[in-house]
Coordinates of C-alpha atoms in Angstrom, one line a residue:
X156 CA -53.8 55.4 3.2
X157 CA -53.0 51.8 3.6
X158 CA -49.5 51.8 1.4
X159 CA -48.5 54.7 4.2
X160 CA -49.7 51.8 6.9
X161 CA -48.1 49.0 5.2
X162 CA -44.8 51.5 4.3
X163 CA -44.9 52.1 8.6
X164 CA -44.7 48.3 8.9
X165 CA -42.2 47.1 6.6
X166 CA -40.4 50.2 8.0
X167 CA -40.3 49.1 12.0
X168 CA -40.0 45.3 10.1
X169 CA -36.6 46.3 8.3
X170 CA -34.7 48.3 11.2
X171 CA -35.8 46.0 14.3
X172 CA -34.8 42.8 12.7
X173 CA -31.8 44.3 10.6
X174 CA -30.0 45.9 13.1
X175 CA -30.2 43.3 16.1
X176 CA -33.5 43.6 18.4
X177 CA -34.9 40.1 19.7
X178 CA -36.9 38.3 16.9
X179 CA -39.1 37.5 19.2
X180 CA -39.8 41.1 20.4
X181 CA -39.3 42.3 16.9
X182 CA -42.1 40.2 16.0
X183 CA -44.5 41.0 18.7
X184 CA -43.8 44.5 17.7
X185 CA -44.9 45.0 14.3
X186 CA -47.9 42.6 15.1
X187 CA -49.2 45.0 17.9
X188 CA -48.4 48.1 15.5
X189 CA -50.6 46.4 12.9
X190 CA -53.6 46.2 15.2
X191 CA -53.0 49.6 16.5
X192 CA -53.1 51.0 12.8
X193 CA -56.3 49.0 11.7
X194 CA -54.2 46.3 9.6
X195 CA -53.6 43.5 11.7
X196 CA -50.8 41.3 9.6
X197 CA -48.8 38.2 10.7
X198 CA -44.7 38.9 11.0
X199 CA -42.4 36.4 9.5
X200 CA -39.1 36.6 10.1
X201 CA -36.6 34.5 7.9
X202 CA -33.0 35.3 7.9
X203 CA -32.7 37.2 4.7
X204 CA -36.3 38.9 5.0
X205 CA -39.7 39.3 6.7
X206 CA -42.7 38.7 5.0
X207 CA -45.8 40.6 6.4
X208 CA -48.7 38.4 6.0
X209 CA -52.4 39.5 6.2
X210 CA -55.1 37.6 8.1
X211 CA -55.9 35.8 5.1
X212 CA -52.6 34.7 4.0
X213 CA -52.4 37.2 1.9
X214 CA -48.9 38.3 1.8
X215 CA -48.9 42.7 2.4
X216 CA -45.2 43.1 1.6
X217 CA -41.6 41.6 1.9
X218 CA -38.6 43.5 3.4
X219 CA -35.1 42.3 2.2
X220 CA -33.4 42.8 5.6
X221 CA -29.1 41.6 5.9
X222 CA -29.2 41.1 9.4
X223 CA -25.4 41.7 10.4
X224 CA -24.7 45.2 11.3
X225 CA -26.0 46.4 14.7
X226 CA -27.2 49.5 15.8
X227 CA -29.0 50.0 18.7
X228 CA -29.6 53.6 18.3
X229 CA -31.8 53.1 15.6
X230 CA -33.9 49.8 16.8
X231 CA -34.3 52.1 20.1
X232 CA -35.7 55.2 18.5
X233 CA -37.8 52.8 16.5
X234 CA -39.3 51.7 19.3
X235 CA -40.1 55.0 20.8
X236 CA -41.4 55.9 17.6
X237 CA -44.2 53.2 18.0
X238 CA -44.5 54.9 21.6
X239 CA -45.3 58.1 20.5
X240 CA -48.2 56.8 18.6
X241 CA -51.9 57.7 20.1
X242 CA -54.2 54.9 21.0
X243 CA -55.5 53.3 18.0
X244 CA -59.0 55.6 17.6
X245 CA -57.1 59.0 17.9
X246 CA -55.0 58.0 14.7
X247 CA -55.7 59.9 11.8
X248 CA -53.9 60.5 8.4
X249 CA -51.7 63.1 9.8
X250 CA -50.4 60.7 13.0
X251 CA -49.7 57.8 10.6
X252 CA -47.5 60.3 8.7
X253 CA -45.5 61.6 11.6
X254 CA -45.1 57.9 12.3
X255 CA -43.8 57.3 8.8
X256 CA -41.3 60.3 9.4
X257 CA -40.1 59.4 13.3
X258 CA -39.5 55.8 11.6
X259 CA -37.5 57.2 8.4
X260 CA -35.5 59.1 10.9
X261 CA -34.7 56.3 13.3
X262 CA -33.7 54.2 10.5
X263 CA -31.8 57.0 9.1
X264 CA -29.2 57.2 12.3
X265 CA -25.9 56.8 11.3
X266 CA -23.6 54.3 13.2
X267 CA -20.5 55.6 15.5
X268 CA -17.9 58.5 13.8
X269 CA -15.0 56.5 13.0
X270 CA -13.0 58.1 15.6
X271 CA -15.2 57.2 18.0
X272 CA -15.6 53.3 17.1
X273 CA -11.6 53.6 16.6
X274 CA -11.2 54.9 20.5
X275 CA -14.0 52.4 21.3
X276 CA -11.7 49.5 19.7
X277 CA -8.8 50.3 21.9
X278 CA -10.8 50.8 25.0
X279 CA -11.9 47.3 24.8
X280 CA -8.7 46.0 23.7
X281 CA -7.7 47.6 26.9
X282 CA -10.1 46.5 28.9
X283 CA -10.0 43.1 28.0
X284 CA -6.1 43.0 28.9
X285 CA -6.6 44.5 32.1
X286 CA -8.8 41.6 33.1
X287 CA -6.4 39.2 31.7
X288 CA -3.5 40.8 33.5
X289 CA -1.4 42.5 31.0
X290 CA 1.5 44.3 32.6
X291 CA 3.6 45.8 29.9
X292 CA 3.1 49.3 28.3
X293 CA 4.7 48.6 25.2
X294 CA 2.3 45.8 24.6
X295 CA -0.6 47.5 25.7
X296 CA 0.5 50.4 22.7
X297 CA 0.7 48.0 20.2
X298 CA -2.6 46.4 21.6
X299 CA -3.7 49.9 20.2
X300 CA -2.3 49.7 16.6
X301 CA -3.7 46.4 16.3
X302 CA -7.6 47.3 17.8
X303 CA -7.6 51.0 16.5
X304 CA -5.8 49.6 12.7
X305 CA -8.0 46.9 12.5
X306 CA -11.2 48.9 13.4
X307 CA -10.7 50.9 10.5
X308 CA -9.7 48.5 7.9
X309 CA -13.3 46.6 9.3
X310 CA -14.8 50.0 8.6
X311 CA -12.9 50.1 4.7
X312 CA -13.7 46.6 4.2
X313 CA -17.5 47.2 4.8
X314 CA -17.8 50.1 3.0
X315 CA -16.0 48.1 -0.7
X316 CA -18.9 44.9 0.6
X317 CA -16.8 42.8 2.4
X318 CA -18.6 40.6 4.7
X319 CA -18.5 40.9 8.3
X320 CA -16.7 37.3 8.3
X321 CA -13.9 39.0 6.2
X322 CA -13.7 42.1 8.1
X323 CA -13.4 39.9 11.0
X324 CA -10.6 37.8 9.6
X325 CA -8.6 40.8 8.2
X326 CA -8.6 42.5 11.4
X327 CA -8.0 38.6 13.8
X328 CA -4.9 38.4 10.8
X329 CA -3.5 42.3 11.8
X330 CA -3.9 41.0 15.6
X331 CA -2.1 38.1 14.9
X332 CA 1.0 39.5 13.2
X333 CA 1.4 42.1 16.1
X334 CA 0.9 39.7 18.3
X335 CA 3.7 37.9 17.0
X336 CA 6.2 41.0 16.5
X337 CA 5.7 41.3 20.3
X338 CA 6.8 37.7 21.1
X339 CA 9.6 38.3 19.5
X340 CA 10.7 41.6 21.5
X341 CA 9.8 39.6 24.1
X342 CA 7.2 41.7 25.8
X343 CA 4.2 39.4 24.9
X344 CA 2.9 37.7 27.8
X345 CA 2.1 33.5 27.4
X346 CA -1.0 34.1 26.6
X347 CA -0.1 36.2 24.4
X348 CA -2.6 38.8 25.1
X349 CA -1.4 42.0 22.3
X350 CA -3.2 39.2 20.2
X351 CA -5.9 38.3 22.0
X352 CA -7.5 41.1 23.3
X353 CA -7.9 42.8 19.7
X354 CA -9.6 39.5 18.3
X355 CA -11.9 39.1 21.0
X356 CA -13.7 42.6 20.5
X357 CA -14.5 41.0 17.5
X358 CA -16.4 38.2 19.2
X359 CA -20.1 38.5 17.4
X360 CA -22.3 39.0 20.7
X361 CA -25.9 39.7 19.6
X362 CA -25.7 37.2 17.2
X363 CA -24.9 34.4 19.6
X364 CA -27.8 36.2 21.9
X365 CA -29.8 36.3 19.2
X366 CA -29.7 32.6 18.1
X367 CA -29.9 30.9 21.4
X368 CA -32.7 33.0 22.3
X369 CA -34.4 32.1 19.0
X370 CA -34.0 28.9 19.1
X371 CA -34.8 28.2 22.5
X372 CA -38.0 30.2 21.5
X373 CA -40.5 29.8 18.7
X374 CA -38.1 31.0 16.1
X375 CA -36.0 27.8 15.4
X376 CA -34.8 28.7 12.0
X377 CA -33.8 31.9 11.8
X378 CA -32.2 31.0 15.7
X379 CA -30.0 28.4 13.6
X380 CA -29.2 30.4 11.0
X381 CA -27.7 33.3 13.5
X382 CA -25.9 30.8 15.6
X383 CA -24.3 29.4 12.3
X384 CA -23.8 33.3 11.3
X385 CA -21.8 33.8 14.5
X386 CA -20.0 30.2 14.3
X387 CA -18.9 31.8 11.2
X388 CA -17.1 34.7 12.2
X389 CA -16.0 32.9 15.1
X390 CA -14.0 30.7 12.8
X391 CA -12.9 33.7 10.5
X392 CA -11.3 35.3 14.1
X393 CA -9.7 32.2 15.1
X394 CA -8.5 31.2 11.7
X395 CA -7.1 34.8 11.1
X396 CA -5.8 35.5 15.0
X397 CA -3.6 32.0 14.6
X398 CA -2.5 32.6 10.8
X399 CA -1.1 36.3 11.8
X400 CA 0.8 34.3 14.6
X401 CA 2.6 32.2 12.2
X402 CA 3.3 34.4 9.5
X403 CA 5.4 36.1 11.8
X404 CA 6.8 32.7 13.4
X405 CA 5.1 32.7 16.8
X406 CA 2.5 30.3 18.1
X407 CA -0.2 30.6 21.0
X408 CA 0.9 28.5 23.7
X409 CA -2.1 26.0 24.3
X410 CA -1.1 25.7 28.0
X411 CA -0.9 29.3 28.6
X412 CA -2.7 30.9 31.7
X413 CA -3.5 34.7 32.5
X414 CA -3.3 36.4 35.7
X415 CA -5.8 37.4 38.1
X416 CA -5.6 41.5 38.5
X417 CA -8.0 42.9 41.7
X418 CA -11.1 43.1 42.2
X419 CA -11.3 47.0 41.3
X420 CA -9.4 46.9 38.3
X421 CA -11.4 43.7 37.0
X422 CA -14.8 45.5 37.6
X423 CA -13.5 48.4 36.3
X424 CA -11.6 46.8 33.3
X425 CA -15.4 45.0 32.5
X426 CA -16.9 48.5 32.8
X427 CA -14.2 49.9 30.0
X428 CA -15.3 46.6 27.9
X429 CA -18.8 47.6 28.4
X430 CA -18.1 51.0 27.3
X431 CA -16.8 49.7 24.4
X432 CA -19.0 47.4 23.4
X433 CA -21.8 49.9 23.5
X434 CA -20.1 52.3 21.1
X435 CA -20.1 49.6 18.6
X436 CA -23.4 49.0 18.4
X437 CA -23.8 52.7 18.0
X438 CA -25.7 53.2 21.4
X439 CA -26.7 56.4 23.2
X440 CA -24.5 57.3 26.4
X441 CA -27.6 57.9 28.1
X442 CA -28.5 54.3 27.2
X443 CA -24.9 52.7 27.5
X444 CA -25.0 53.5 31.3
X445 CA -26.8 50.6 31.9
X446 CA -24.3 47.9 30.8
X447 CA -21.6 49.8 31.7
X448 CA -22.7 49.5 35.4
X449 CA -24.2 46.6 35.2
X450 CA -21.0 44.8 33.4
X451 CA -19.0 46.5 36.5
X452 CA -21.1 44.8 39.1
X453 CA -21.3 41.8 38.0
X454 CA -17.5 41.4 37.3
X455 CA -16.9 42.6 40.8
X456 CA -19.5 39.7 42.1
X457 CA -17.7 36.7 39.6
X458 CA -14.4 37.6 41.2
X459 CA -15.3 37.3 44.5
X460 CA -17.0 34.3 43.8
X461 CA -13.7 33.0 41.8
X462 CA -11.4 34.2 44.5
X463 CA -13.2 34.5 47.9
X464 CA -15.5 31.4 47.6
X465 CA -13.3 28.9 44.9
X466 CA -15.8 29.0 42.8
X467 CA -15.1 27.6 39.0
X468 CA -15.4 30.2 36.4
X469 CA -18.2 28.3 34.8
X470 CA -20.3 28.8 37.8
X471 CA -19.2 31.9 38.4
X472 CA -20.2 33.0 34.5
X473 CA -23.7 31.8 35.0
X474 CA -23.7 33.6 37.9
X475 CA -22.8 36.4 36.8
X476 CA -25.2 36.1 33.6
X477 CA -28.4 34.9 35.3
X478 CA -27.8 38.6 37.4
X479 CA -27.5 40.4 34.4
X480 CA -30.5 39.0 32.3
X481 CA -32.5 39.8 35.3
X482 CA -31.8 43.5 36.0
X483 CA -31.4 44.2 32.1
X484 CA -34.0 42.7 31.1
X485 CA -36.3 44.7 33.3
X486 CA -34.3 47.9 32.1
X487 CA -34.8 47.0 28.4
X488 CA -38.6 46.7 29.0
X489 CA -38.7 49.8 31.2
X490 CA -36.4 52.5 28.9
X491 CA -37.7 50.7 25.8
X492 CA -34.1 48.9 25.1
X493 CA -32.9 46.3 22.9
X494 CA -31.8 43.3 25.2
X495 CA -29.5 41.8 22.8
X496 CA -27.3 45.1 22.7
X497 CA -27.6 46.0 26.5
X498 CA -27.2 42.2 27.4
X499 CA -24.3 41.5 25.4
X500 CA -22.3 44.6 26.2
X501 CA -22.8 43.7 29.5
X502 CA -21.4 40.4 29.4
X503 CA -18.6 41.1 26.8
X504 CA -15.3 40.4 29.0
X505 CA -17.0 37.1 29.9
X506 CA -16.6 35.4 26.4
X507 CA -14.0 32.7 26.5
X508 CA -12.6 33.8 23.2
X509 CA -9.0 32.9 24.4
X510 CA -10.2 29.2 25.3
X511 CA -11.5 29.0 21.4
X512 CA -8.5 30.4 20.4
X513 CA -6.1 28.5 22.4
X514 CA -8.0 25.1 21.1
X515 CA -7.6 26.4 17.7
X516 CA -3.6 27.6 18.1
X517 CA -3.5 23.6 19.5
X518 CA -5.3 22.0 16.8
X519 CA -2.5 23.6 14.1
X520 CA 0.8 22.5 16.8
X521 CA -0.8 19.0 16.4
X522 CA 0.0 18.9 12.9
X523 CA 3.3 19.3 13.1
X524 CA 4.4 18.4 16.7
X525 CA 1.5 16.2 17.8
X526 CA 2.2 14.7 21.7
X527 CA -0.2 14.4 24.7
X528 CA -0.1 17.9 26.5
X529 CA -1.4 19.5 23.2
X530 CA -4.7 17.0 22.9
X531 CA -5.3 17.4 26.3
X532 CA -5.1 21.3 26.6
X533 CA -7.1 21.0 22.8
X534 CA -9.4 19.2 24.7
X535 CA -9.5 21.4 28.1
X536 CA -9.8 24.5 26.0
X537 CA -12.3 23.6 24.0
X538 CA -14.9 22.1 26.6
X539 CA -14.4 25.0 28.6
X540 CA -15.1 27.2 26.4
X541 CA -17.7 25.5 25.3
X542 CA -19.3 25.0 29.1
X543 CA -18.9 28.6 29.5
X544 CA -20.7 29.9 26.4
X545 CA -23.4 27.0 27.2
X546 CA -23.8 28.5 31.1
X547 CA -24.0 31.9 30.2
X548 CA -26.4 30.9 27.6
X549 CA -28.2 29.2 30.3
X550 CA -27.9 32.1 32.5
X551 CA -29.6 34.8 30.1
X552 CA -32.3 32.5 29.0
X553 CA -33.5 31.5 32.2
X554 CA -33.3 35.4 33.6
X555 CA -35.1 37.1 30.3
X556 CA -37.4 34.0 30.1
X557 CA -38.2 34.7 34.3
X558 CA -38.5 38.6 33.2
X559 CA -40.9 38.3 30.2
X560 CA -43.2 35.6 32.1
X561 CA -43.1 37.9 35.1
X562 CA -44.5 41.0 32.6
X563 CA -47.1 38.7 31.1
X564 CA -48.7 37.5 34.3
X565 CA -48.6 41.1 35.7
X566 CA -50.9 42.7 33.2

């Protein structure tokens, strides 16, 4: 009887902190489970593995967890799993079991059909150019090749063990090249968005979410360890978005700008992104509504702020991210949602991925044609996008933070 309560455990354990729900909340979840099932046990959460720990110090069981896919699906049906469970002195053998069984089935569900997370590449591809202002159709098809291409050699990649990094790199290289071949029919924008926009879906949200959250928390080493994790990839994107570039013999202009579209197709371009986002981490459409509206609204209110009011786009990112960690964060605790996956895709088109790409296309020029106008656009680029990931770090702390003390005094 207590294997099938520890086995319930390191079950919920595995798939929360696998496959991208708060460590935090992750924690606080097996912990209440354990009381509920008459074996209280400490949760701790390293980055390779969580060790449940009885009251004694006695350590229960260890699950080997790799913490870099993410599906939402299954950490959500996990947690309606623990739901479903009766208050603790109704449990009897046979509840415990059809525990066991809800939690082998949520951990069971498989991530988004190919075809879908191949559509879902393109759409955000899309998306993402649509904020930027990409005007061409011709670019905008090979935009495709490159997100839909590159989302299935990711998918190839994974399934021989490549690393997310090296998927990442791979598909940031296939980006690149394209990128190039349209600079060269001279249909690629300055900015050199048929580039771009395919790297940045690759941008490792949760992750980043994940981290600062952790280590602004009570989870310090396993935050550091994410953020590195996501520093990571980020590199692996740049590196390969800016070597595809030059194998072809093209560069990304450091001092390149994008244009501003309207205010309906830039909440409606962030709602595609949204979309997008939440097929890739393999979330219900029932579920996805909420960051799909949510990532509309809050685009519409950043442009207004941006373009109506002269706002800076840092100001208007926290902005736009202190709104969005306070409505989802209520949603996530209301519907039982992860907060990393409904926050993130929420927030996608705000990541200043072509800032950190820019800085890193200006840190190669310098090698070869160093002068002043590429340090300082190196230098803009970087701090920028540095401010910006920093503010709507800022932003979603302070709002889930506001949420979750809000909860705790009401009960």
């Amino acid at each position: 009887m207590r294997d099938e309560r520890v086995r319930a455990l390191a079950t919920t354990a595995g798939t929360l902190v696998g496959f991208g729900h708060l460590t935090s909340e992750a924690i606080s979840a097996v912990e209440s489970l354990s009381v509920r099932l008459g074996s209280p046990v400490r949760c701790i959460v390293e980055w390779n593995r969580v060790v449940l720990v009885d009251l004694d110090g006695v350590a229960h069981t260890t699950v080997h967890v790799r913490p870099e896919a993410i599906n939402m699906a299954r950490v959500n049906a996990t947690l309606r799993a623990i739901d479903s469970l009766p208050s603790a002195e109704n449990i009897d053998e046979r509840e415990i079991a059809r525990l066991n069984s809800r939690l082998d089935d949520a951990a069971a569900i498989a991530h988004a059909p190919l075809w879908l997370f191949i559509l879902a590449c393109i759409a955000g591809a899309w998306g993402l150019a649509l904020i930027y202002g990409a005007r061409s159709p011709l670019s905008y098809l090979l935009m495709a090749i490159a997100a839909g291409v590159g989302g299935v050699v990711r998918r190839w990649l994974g399934s021989h063990g490549i690393a997310v990094p090296g998927q990442a790199l791979a598909a940031a290289m296939l980006a690149g090249i394209l990128g190039g071949v349209a600079d060269h029919l001279g249909i690629a924008s300055a900015a050199r968005l048929v580039a771009v926009c395919p790297a940045m879906i690759l941008v490792p949200g949760p992750h980043l979410i994940n981290g600062a959250l952790d280590v602004t928390g009570k989870n310090v080493t396993v935050g550091w360890h994410r953020l590195v994790y996501g520093g990571i990839i980020l590199a692996a994107i740049s590196g390969g978005l800016v070597v595809g570039l030059l194998l072809v013999g093209s560069d990304l202009p450091v001092t390149a700008g994008a244009r501003t579209p309207s205010l309906w197709v830039d909440a409606l371009a962030a709602a595609l992104a949204a979309m997008a986002f939440s097929v890739y981490f393999s979330m219900p459409l029932t579920q996805a509504a909420w960051p799909i509206l949510v990532g509309g609204i809050i685009h519409a209110g950043r442009w207004i702020l941006m373009v109506v009011c002269g706002v800076n786009v840092i100001n208007g990112d926290l902005a736009a991210c202190i709104l969005a960690g306070l409505v989802l964060s209520a949603v996530a605790h209301r519907k039982r949602l992860s907060f990393a996956g409904v926050g993130f895709a929420a927030i996608v088109a705000l990541v200043p991925g072509i800032y950190l790409f820019r800085a890193v296309a200006g840190m190669v020029q310098l090698t070869t044609r160093p002068n002043t106008v590429v340090v300082v656009g190196v230098a803009q680029d970087f701090s920028t996008a540095l401010l910006i990931l920093a503010a709507m770090t800022f932003g979603l702390i302070l709002s889930h933070g506001f949420i979750m003390r809000w909860r705790a005094v009401a009960r």
